[in-house]
Amino acid sequence: TVRNSAGCRLLAVNTMAVVSLVVPCYNEASRLHDADFAAFLCETDQARIIFVDDGSTDSTGSLLDALVRRMGKGKCELLSLKKNGGKAEAVRAGMRHALAHGGTQIVGFWDSDLATPLDAVAQLASVLLEHGDIQMVFGARVALLGRRINRSLKRHYLGRVFATLTSLVLQMPIYDTQCGAKLFRVSDDLRAVLSQPFLTRWVFDVEMIARFAAVRRLKSEGCIPLEEVVYEFPLHRWIDVAGSKLKTFDILRMAFGLVRIRAVYFAHEWPSGLRRVRYAPQDANAKSKRADLSPGTAWLCVLLLAAILLAATACTIAAAGR
């Protein structure tokens, strides 16, 4: 039996490639499951965790530093950002750091509250290993029989509305973009997606998909459609953890973020910023065409989301007053 300096038995999990998992943290001291992270790292030598302390003002940094020292730098690392820049940039910084580390085959990010248990990492990674064309795997919170998805009704219905709007923006059917469990195959496309700071703070997950779409549009014909390289994995367990930093007004920011994504990545080329040209359908040499979601439709989507948000808030207030 081989053990590391922390006394953990090292097991090679055959269903996992070398996975670098980025865990962004901001003031998570009260709900950081360091024992669960330590147990996960003890059970495999095929994964490492990169914790990103996004300018925390509580004891998150010291807790993470103690965990890294206990587990050893080969198992986990700590990136400390001096200023809070938001989850999007914390994830981007961590993933870029992971890509610079030799030997990583899969890189992704995971919410620090472990709403998605860490045993799902191997399940998502196995999809990338078994399907060579798949470039990214997203956890999906689907309440099927035999699965434990503990999600409030308000959060569920808001999520369904948001997913519908996201599908319109991306022009591809997608069930759950906001689950904080995602893995990506290391590729030049991924490096390009992470090459510039994200424009949106709360919907960077959607922005990543939009960037993949923009990067793939610039390639020669014959490229596999984006919807065929994205895989949504129905999670076996997801628990809604109290203490989310998402506020009511942030829902509206998410809606405006979708409009911005549509304008930047579909009405224009990225990263050049050149406006996409509408071509006649019979033009076989057309490399791109303008997306057909009009600005009016986009604003209608925003208003629809705002109406649903207001209705959900009213229901919550009414329920609290009973």
Coordinates of N, CA and C in Angstrom, one line a residue, residues 64-281:
L64 N -7.7 26.9 3.4 CA -7.3 26.3 2.2 C -5.8 26.1 2.3
D65 N -5.0 27.0 2.8 CA -3.6 26.9 2.9 C -3.2 25.7 3.8
A66 N -4.0 25.5 4.9 CA -3.7 24.3 5.8 C -4.0 23.0 5.1
L67 N -5.1 23.0 4.3 CA -5.5 21.8 3.5 C -4.4 21.4 2.5
V68 N -3.9 22.5 1.8 CA -2.8 22.2 0.8 C -1.6 21.7 1.4
R69 N -1.2 22.3 2.6 CA 0.0 21.8 3.3 C -0.2 20.4 3.7
R70 N -1.4 20.0 4.2 CA -1.6 18.7 4.7 C -1.6 17.7 3.5
M71 N -2.2 18.0 2.4 CA -2.3 17.0 1.3 C -1.0 17.0 0.4
G72 N -0.3 18.1 0.4 CA 0.9 18.1 -0.5 C 0.6 18.8 -1.8
K73 N 1.6 19.5 -2.3 CA 1.4 20.4 -3.5 C 1.0 19.5 -4.7
G74 N 1.5 18.3 -4.8 CA 1.2 17.4 -5.9 C -0.3 17.1 -6.0
K75 N -1.0 17.1 -4.9 CA -2.4 16.8 -4.9 C -3.3 18.0 -5.0
C76 N -2.9 19.1 -4.5 CA -3.7 20.3 -4.6 C -2.8 21.6 -4.5
E77 N -3.3 22.6 -5.0 CA -2.6 23.9 -5.0 C -3.6 25.0 -4.6
L78 N -3.0 26.1 -4.2 CA -3.8 27.3 -3.8 C -3.4 28.5 -4.6
L79 N -4.3 29.1 -5.4 CA -4.0 30.4 -6.0 C -4.8 31.4 -5.2
S80 N -4.0 32.4 -4.8 CA -4.7 33.5 -4.0 C -4.7 34.8 -4.8
L81 N -5.9 35.2 -5.1 CA -6.1 36.5 -5.8 C -6.3 37.6 -4.8
K82 N -5.5 38.7 -4.9 CA -5.6 39.8 -4.0 C -6.9 40.5 -3.9
K83 N -7.6 40.6 -5.1 CA -8.8 41.3 -5.2 C -9.9 40.4 -5.7
N84 N -11.1 40.6 -5.1 CA -12.3 39.8 -5.5 C -12.7 40.2 -6.9
G85 N -12.6 39.3 -7.9 CA -12.9 39.6 -9.2 C -14.2 38.9 -9.7
G86 N -14.8 38.0 -8.9 CA -15.9 37.3 -9.3 C -15.6 35.8 -9.7
K87 N -16.6 35.0 -9.6 CA -16.4 33.6 -9.9 C -15.8 33.3 -11.3
A88 N -16.3 34.1 -12.3 CA -15.9 33.9 -13.7 C -14.4 34.0 -13.8
E89 N -13.8 35.1 -13.3 CA -12.4 35.3 -13.5 C -11.6 34.3 -12.6
A90 N -12.2 34.0 -11.4 CA -11.5 33.0 -10.6 C -11.4 31.7 -11.3
V91 N -12.4 31.2 -11.9 CA -12.4 30.0 -12.7 C -11.4 30.1 -13.8
R92 N -11.5 31.2 -14.6 CA -10.6 31.3 -15.7 C -9.1 31.3 -15.3
A93 N -8.8 32.0 -14.2 CA -7.4 32.0 -13.7 C -7.0 30.6 -13.3
G94 N -7.9 29.8 -12.6 CA -7.5 28.5 -12.2 C -7.4 27.5 -13.4
M95 N -8.3 27.7 -14.4 CA -8.2 26.8 -15.5 C -7.0 27.1 -16.4
R96 N -6.6 28.3 -16.5 CA -5.4 28.7 -17.3 C -4.2 28.2 -16.5
H97 N -4.2 28.2 -15.2 CA -3.1 27.7 -14.5 C -3.0 26.2 -14.7
A98 N -4.1 25.5 -14.7 CA -4.2 24.0 -14.9 C -3.6 23.7 -16.3
L99 N -4.0 24.4 -17.3 CA -3.5 24.2 -18.7 C -2.0 24.3 -18.8
A100 N -1.5 25.2 -18.0 CA 0.0 25.4 -18.0 C 0.7 24.3 -17.3
H101 N 0.0 23.4 -16.6 CA 0.6 22.3 -15.9 C 0.7 21.1 -16.8
G102 N 1.8 20.6 -17.1 CA 2.0 19.4 -18.0 C 1.3 18.2 -17.5
G103 N 0.7 17.4 -18.4 CA 0.1 16.1 -18.0 C -1.4 16.2 -17.8
T104 N -2.0 17.3 -17.7 CA -3.4 17.4 -17.6 C -4.1 17.1 -18.8
Q105 N -5.1 16.2 -18.8 CA -5.9 15.8 -20.0 C -7.3 16.4 -19.9
I106 N -7.8 16.5 -18.7 CA -9.1 17.1 -18.5 C -9.0 18.2 -17.4
V107 N -9.7 19.3 -17.7 CA -9.7 20.4 -16.7 C -11.2 20.8 -16.6
G108 N -11.5 21.2 -15.4 CA -12.9 21.7 -15.2 C -13.0 22.5 -13.9
F109 N -14.3 22.8 -13.5 CA -14.5 23.5 -12.3 C -15.6 22.9 -11.5
W110 N -15.6 23.1 -10.2 CA -16.6 22.5 -9.3 C -16.9 23.5 -8.2
D111 N -18.2 23.6 -7.8 CA -18.6 24.5 -6.8 C -18.0 24.1 -5.4
S112 N -17.5 25.0 -4.6 CA -16.9 24.7 -3.4 C -17.8 24.1 -2.3
D113 N -19.1 24.4 -2.5 CA -20.1 23.9 -1.5 C -20.4 22.5 -1.6
L114 N -19.9 21.9 -2.7 CA -20.1 20.4 -3.0 C -21.6 20.0 -3.0
A115 N -22.4 20.9 -3.6 CA -23.7 20.6 -3.9 C -23.8 19.4 -4.8
T116 N -22.8 19.3 -5.7 CA -22.5 18.1 -6.5 C -21.4 17.4 -5.8
P117 N -21.6 16.1 -5.3 CA -20.5 15.4 -4.6 C -19.4 15.1 -5.5
L118 N -18.2 15.0 -4.9 CA -17.0 14.8 -5.7 C -16.9 13.4 -6.4
D119 N -17.8 12.5 -5.9 CA -17.7 11.2 -6.6 C -18.3 11.3 -8.0
A120 N -18.9 12.4 -8.4 CA -19.4 12.6 -9.7 C -18.3 13.0 -10.7
V121 N -17.1 13.3 -10.2 CA -16.0 13.7 -11.0 C -15.6 12.5 -11.9
A122 N -15.5 11.3 -11.4 CA -15.1 10.2 -12.1 C -16.2 9.8 -13.2
Q123 N -17.5 10.1 -12.8 CA -18.6 9.8 -13.7 C -18.5 10.7 -14.9
L124 N -18.3 12.0 -14.7 CA -18.2 12.9 -15.8 C -17.0 12.7 -16.7
A125 N -15.8 12.4 -16.0 CA -14.6 12.1 -16.7 C -14.7 10.9 -17.6
S126 N -15.4 9.9 -17.1 CA -15.5 8.7 -17.9 C -16.2 8.9 -19.3
V127 N -17.1 9.9 -19.3 CA -17.8 10.2 -20.6 C -16.7 10.8 -21.6
L128 N -15.8 11.6 -21.2 CA -14.8 12.1 -22.0 C -13.8 11.0 -22.5
L129 N -13.6 10.0 -21.6 CA -12.7 8.9 -21.9 C -13.3 8.0 -22.9
E130 N -14.6 7.8 -22.8 CA -15.3 6.8 -23.6 C -15.7 7.3 -25.0
H131 N -15.8 8.7 -25.1 CA -16.3 9.3 -26.3 C -15.3 10.3 -26.8
G132 N -14.6 10.0 -27.8 CA -13.5 10.8 -28.3 C -14.0 12.2 -28.9
D133 N -15.2 12.2 -29.4 CA -15.7 13.4 -30.0 C -16.2 14.4 -29.0
I134 N -16.5 14.0 -27.8 CA -17.1 14.8 -26.7 C -16.0 15.7 -26.2
Q135 N -16.2 17.0 -26.2 CA -15.2 18.0 -25.7 C -15.5 18.6 -24.3
M136 N -16.8 18.5 -23.9 CA -17.1 19.0 -22.5 C -18.3 18.2 -22.0
V137 N -18.3 18.0 -20.7 CA -19.4 17.3 -20.0 C -19.9 18.2 -18.8
F138 N -21.2 18.4 -18.8 CA -21.8 19.3 -17.8 C -22.7 18.4 -16.9
G139 N -22.6 18.6 -15.6 CA -23.6 18.0 -14.7 C -25.0 18.7 -14.9
A140 N -26.0 17.8 -15.0 CA -27.4 18.3 -15.2 C -28.2 17.9 -14.0
R141 N -29.0 18.8 -13.4 CA -29.8 18.5 -12.3 C -31.2 18.1 -12.8
V142 N -31.4 16.8 -13.1 CA -32.6 16.3 -13.6 C -33.2 15.4 -12.5
A143 N -34.4 15.8 -12.0 CA -35.1 15.0 -10.9 C -35.7 13.8 -11.5
L144 N -34.9 12.7 -11.7 CA -35.4 11.5 -12.2 C -35.6 10.5 -11.0
L145 N -36.5 9.5 -11.2 CA -36.6 8.5 -10.2 C -35.3 7.8 -10.0
G146 N -34.9 7.5 -8.7 CA -33.7 6.9 -8.4 C -32.5 7.9 -8.2
R147 N -32.8 9.1 -8.4 CA -31.7 10.2 -8.2 C -32.2 11.1 -7.1
R148 N -31.3 11.7 -6.4 CA -31.6 12.6 -5.3 C -31.2 14.0 -5.7
I149 N -32.2 14.8 -6.3 CA -31.9 16.1 -6.7 C -32.8 17.0 -5.7
N150 N -32.2 17.6 -4.8 CA -32.9 18.4 -3.7 C -32.8 19.9 -4.1
R151 N -33.8 20.4 -4.8 CA -33.8 21.7 -5.3 C -35.1 22.4 -5.1
S152 N -35.1 23.6 -4.6 CA -36.4 24.3 -4.3 C -37.2 24.5 -5.5
L153 N -38.5 24.6 -5.4 CA -39.4 24.8 -6.5 C -39.1 26.1 -7.2
K154 N -38.9 27.1 -6.4 CA -38.6 28.5 -7.0 C -37.3 28.4 -7.9
R155 N -36.3 27.8 -7.3 CA -35.0 27.7 -8.0 C -35.2 26.8 -9.3
H156 N -36.0 25.7 -9.1 CA -36.2 24.9 -10.3 C -36.9 25.6 -11.4
Y157 N -38.0 26.3 -11.2 CA -38.7 27.0 -12.2 C -38.0 28.1 -12.8
L158 N -37.3 28.9 -12.0 CA -36.4 29.9 -12.5 C -35.4 29.3 -13.4
G159 N -34.8 28.2 -13.0 CA -33.8 27.5 -13.8 C -34.4 27.1 -15.1
R160 N -35.6 26.6 -15.2 CA -36.2 26.1 -16.4 C -36.4 27.3 -17.4
V161 N -36.9 28.5 -16.8 CA -37.0 29.7 -17.7 C -35.7 30.1 -18.2
F162 N -34.7 30.1 -17.3 CA -33.3 30.6 -17.8 C -32.8 29.6 -18.8
A163 N -33.0 28.3 -18.6 CA -32.5 27.3 -19.6 C -33.2 27.5 -21.0
T164 N -34.5 27.8 -21.0 CA -35.2 28.1 -22.2 C -34.6 29.3 -22.9
L165 N -34.3 30.4 -22.2 CA -33.8 31.6 -22.8 C -32.3 31.3 -23.3
T166 N -31.6 30.5 -22.5 CA -30.2 30.1 -23.0 C -30.3 29.3 -24.3
S167 N -31.2 28.4 -24.4 CA -31.3 27.6 -25.6 C -31.6 28.5 -26.8
L168 N -32.5 29.5 -26.6 CA -32.7 30.5 -27.7 C -31.5 31.3 -28.0
V169 N -30.7 31.7 -27.1 CA -29.5 32.5 -27.3 C -28.5 31.6 -28.0
L170 N -28.3 30.4 -27.6 CA -27.2 29.5 -28.1 C -27.7 28.8 -29.4
Q171 N -29.0 28.8 -29.6 CA -29.6 28.1 -30.7 C -29.2 26.6 -30.7
M172 N -29.3 26.0 -29.5 CA -29.1 24.6 -29.3 C -29.8 24.2 -28.0
P173 N -30.4 23.0 -28.0 CA -31.2 22.6 -26.8 C -30.2 22.3 -25.6
I174 N -30.4 22.9 -24.5 CA -29.5 22.6 -23.4 C -30.4 22.7 -22.1
Y175 N -30.2 21.7 -21.2 CA -31.1 21.6 -20.1 C -30.7 22.4 -18.9
D176 N -29.4 22.4 -18.6 CA -28.9 23.0 -17.3 C -27.5 23.6 -17.6
T177 N -27.4 24.9 -17.7 CA -26.1 25.5 -17.9 C -25.4 26.0 -16.6
Q178 N -26.2 26.1 -15.5 CA -25.8 26.7 -14.3 C -25.3 25.8 -13.2
C179 N -25.4 24.5 -13.5 CA -24.8 23.6 -12.5 C -23.3 23.7 -12.4
G180 N -22.8 23.8 -11.2 CA -21.4 24.1 -11.0 C -20.5 22.9 -11.0
A181 N -20.7 22.0 -12.0 CA -19.9 20.8 -12.1 C -19.7 20.6 -13.6
K182 N -18.5 21.0 -14.1 CA -18.2 20.9 -15.5 C -16.8 20.5 -15.8
L183 N -16.6 19.6 -16.8 CA -15.3 19.1 -17.2 C -15.1 19.4 -18.7
F184 N -13.9 19.7 -19.1 CA -13.5 19.9 -20.5 C -12.3 19.1 -20.9
R185 N -12.3 18.7 -22.1 CA -11.1 18.0 -22.7 C -10.1 19.1 -23.0
V186 N -8.9 18.9 -22.6 CA -7.8 19.9 -23.0 C -7.6 20.0 -24.5
S187 N -7.7 21.2 -25.0 CA -7.6 21.3 -26.5 C -7.2 22.8 -26.8
D188 N -6.9 23.0 -28.1 CA -6.6 24.4 -28.5 C -7.8 25.3 -28.4
D189 N -9.0 24.6 -28.7 CA -10.2 25.4 -28.6 C -10.4 25.9 -27.2
L190 N -10.2 25.1 -26.2 CA -10.4 25.5 -24.8 C -9.4 26.6 -24.4
R191 N -8.2 26.5 -24.9 CA -7.2 27.6 -24.6 C -7.7 28.9 -25.2
A192 N -8.2 28.8 -26.4 CA -8.7 30.0 -27.1 C -9.9 30.6 -26.3
V193 N -10.8 29.8 -25.8 CA -12.0 30.2 -25.0 C -11.5 30.9 -23.7
L194 N -10.4 30.5 -23.2 CA -10.0 31.1 -21.9 C -8.9 32.2 -22.1
S195 N -8.7 32.5 -23.3 CA -7.6 33.5 -23.6 C -7.9 34.9 -23.2
Q196 N -9.2 35.3 -23.1 CA -9.5 36.6 -22.7 C -10.5 36.6 -21.6
P197 N -10.5 37.7 -20.8 CA -11.4 37.8 -19.6 C -12.9 37.7 -20.1
F198 N -13.7 37.1 -19.3 CA -15.1 36.9 -19.6 C -15.8 38.3 -19.5
L199 N -16.9 38.5 -20.3 CA -17.6 39.7 -20.3 C -18.7 39.7 -19.3
T200 N -19.2 38.5 -18.9 CA -20.3 38.4 -18.0 C -19.8 37.8 -16.7
R201 N -20.4 38.2 -15.6 CA -20.0 37.7 -14.3 C -20.8 36.5 -13.8
W202 N -22.1 36.4 -14.1 CA -22.9 35.3 -13.6 C -23.2 34.3 -14.6
V203 N -23.1 34.5 -15.9 CA -23.4 33.5 -16.9 C -22.2 33.2 -17.7
F204 N -21.1 33.1 -17.1 CA -19.8 32.8 -17.8 C -19.9 31.4 -18.4
D205 N -20.7 30.5 -17.7 CA -20.8 29.2 -18.2 C -21.4 29.2 -19.7
V206 N -22.5 30.0 -19.8 CA -23.1 30.2 -21.1 C -22.1 30.9 -22.1
E207 N -21.4 31.8 -21.6 CA -20.4 32.5 -22.4 C -19.3 31.6 -22.9
M208 N -18.9 30.7 -22.1 CA -17.9 29.7 -22.6 C -18.4 28.9 -23.8
I209 N -19.7 28.5 -23.7 CA -20.3 27.7 -24.8 C -20.3 28.6 -26.0
A210 N -20.7 29.9 -25.9 CA -20.8 30.8 -27.0 C -19.4 31.0 -27.6
R211 N -18.4 31.0 -26.8 CA -17.0 31.2 -27.3 C -16.6 29.9 -28.1
F212 N -17.0 28.8 -27.6 CA -16.7 27.5 -28.3 C -17.4 27.6 -29.7
A213 N -18.6 28.1 -29.7 CA -19.3 28.2 -31.0 C -18.6 29.2 -31.9
A214 N -18.1 30.3 -31.4 CA -17.5 31.3 -32.2 C -16.1 30.7 -32.8
V215 N -15.4 30.0 -31.9 CA -14.1 29.5 -32.3 C -14.3 28.4 -33.4
R216 N -15.3 27.6 -33.3 CA -15.6 26.5 -34.2 C -16.1 27.1 -35.6
R217 N -16.8 28.2 -35.5 CA -17.3 28.8 -36.8 C -16.1 29.3 -37.7
L218 N -15.0 29.6 -37.1 CA -13.8 30.1 -37.8 C -13.1 28.9 -38.5
K219 N -13.4 27.7 -38.1 CA -12.7 26.6 -38.7 C -13.3 26.2 -40.1
S220 N -12.6 25.3 -40.8 CA -13.0 24.9 -42.1 C -14.3 24.1 -42.0
E221 N -15.0 24.0 -43.1 CA -16.2 23.2 -43.1 C -15.9 21.7 -42.8
G222 N -16.9 21.1 -42.2 CA -16.8 19.7 -41.8 C -16.6 19.6 -40.3
C223 N -16.5 20.7 -39.6 CA -16.4 20.7 -38.2 C -17.7 20.1 -37.6
I224 N -17.5 19.2 -36.6 CA -18.7 18.6 -35.9 C -19.5 19.7 -35.2
P225 N -20.8 19.7 -35.4 CA -21.7 20.7 -34.8 C -21.5 20.7 -33.3
L226 N -21.5 21.9 -32.7 CA -21.3 22.1 -31.3 C -22.1 21.2 -30.4
E227 N -23.4 21.1 -30.7 CA -24.3 20.3 -29.9 C -23.9 18.9 -29.8
E228 N -23.1 18.4 -30.8 CA -22.7 17.0 -30.8 C -21.4 16.8 -30.0
V229 N -20.8 17.8 -29.5 CA -19.5 17.7 -28.7 C -19.8 18.1 -27.2
V230 N -21.0 18.5 -26.9 CA -21.4 18.8 -25.5 C -22.3 17.7 -25.0
Y231 N -22.0 17.2 -23.8 CA -22.7 16.1 -23.2 C -23.2 16.5 -21.8
E232 N -24.5 16.4 -21.6 CA -25.1 16.7 -20.3 C -25.3 15.4 -19.5
F233 N -24.7 15.3 -18.3 CA -24.8 14.1 -17.5 C -25.8 14.3 -16.4
P234 N -26.8 13.5 -16.4 CA -27.8 13.6 -15.3 C -27.2 13.2 -13.9
L235 N -27.0 14.1 -13.0 CA -26.4 13.8 -11.8 C -27.2 12.8 -10.9
H236 N -26.5 12.0 -10.2 CA -27.2 11.1 -9.3 C -27.6 11.8 -8.0
R237 N -26.9 12.8 -7.6 CA -27.2 13.5 -6.4 C -26.8 15.0 -6.5
W238 N -27.6 15.9 -6.0 CA -27.3 17.3 -6.0 C -28.2 17.9 -4.8
I239 N -27.5 18.6 -3.9 CA -28.2 19.1 -2.7 C -28.0 20.6 -2.7
D240 N -29.2 21.3 -2.7 CA -29.1 22.8 -2.6 C -28.6 23.2 -1.2
V241 N -27.4 23.8 -1.3 CA -26.7 24.2 0.0 C -27.0 25.7 0.3
A242 N -27.4 25.9 1.5 CA -27.7 27.3 1.9 C -26.5 28.2 1.9
G243 N -26.7 29.5 1.7 CA -25.6 30.4 1.7 C -25.2 30.9 0.3
S244 N -26.0 30.6 -0.7 CA -25.6 31.1 -2.1 C -25.5 32.6 -2.1
K245 N -24.5 33.0 -2.9 CA -24.3 34.5 -3.0 C -25.0 35.1 -4.1
L246 N -25.9 34.3 -4.8 CA -26.7 34.9 -5.8 C -27.9 35.6 -5.3
K247 N -28.0 36.9 -5.6 CA -29.1 37.8 -5.0 C -30.1 38.0 -6.1
T248 N -31.3 38.6 -5.7 CA -32.4 38.7 -6.6 C -32.0 39.6 -7.8
F249 N -31.3 40.7 -7.6 CA -31.0 41.6 -8.7 C -30.0 40.9 -9.6
D250 N -29.2 39.9 -9.1 CA -28.3 39.2 -10.0 C -29.0 38.4 -11.1
I251 N -30.3 38.0 -10.8 CA -31.0 37.2 -11.8 C -31.3 38.1 -13.0
L252 N -31.5 39.4 -12.8 CA -31.7 40.3 -13.9 C -30.4 40.6 -14.6
R253 N -29.3 40.6 -13.9 CA -28.0 40.7 -14.5 C -27.7 39.5 -15.4
M254 N -28.2 38.4 -15.0 CA -28.0 37.2 -15.8 C -28.7 37.3 -17.1
A255 N -29.9 37.9 -17.0 CA -30.7 38.0 -18.2 C -30.1 39.0 -19.2
F256 N -29.6 40.1 -18.7 CA -28.9 41.1 -19.5 C -27.6 40.5 -20.1
G257 N -27.0 39.6 -19.3 CA -25.8 38.9 -19.7 C -26.1 38.0 -21.0
L258 N -27.2 37.4 -21.0 CA -27.6 36.6 -22.2 C -27.7 37.5 -23.4
V259 N -28.3 38.7 -23.3 CA -28.4 39.6 -24.4 C -27.0 40.0 -24.9
R260 N -26.1 40.3 -24.0 CA -24.8 40.7 -24.3 C -24.1 39.5 -25.1
I261 N -24.2 38.3 -24.6 CA -23.6 37.2 -25.2 C -24.1 37.0 -26.6
R262 N -25.4 37.2 -26.8 CA -26.0 37.1 -28.2 C -25.4 38.1 -29.1
A263 N -25.2 39.3 -28.6 CA -24.7 40.4 -29.4 C -23.2 40.2 -29.8
V264 N -22.4 39.8 -28.8 CA -21.0 39.7 -29.0 C -20.6 38.5 -29.8
Y265 N -21.2 37.4 -29.5 CA -20.7 36.1 -30.0 C -21.5 35.6 -31.2
F266 N -22.7 36.1 -31.5 CA -23.5 35.6 -32.6 C -23.8 36.7 -33.6
A267 N -24.0 38.0 -33.2 CA -24.1 39.0 -34.2 C -22.8 39.5 -34.7
H268 N -21.7 39.1 -34.0 CA -20.3 39.5 -34.4 C -19.4 38.3 -34.3
E269 N -18.3 38.4 -35.0 CA -17.3 37.3 -34.9 C -16.5 37.6 -33.6
W270 N -16.0 36.5 -33.1 CA -15.1 36.6 -31.9 C -13.8 35.9 -32.1
P271 N -12.7 36.5 -31.8 CA -12.5 37.7 -31.0 C -12.3 39.0 -31.8
S272 N -12.5 38.9 -33.1 CA -12.2 40.1 -33.9 C -13.2 41.2 -33.7
G273 N -14.5 40.9 -33.4 CA -15.5 41.9 -33.2 C -16.1 42.4 -34.4
L274 N -15.7 41.8 -35.6 CA -16.3 42.2 -36.9 C -17.8 41.7 -36.9
R275 N -18.6 42.5 -37.5 CA -20.0 42.2 -37.5 C -20.2 41.1 -38.6
R276 N -21.0 40.1 -38.2 CA -21.3 39.0 -39.1 C -22.3 39.5 -40.2
V277 N -22.1 39.0 -41.4 CA -22.8 39.4 -42.6 C -23.9 38.4 -42.9
R278 N -25.1 38.9 -43.2 CA -26.2 38.0 -43.6 C -26.0 37.6 -45.1
Y279 N -26.0 36.3 -45.3 CA -25.8 35.8 -46.7 C -27.1 35.2 -47.2
A280 N -27.3 35.2 -48.4 CA -28.4 34.5 -49.0 C -28.3 33.0 -48.8
P281 N -29.4 32.3 -48.6 CA -29.3 30.9 -48.4 C -28.6 30.1 -49.5

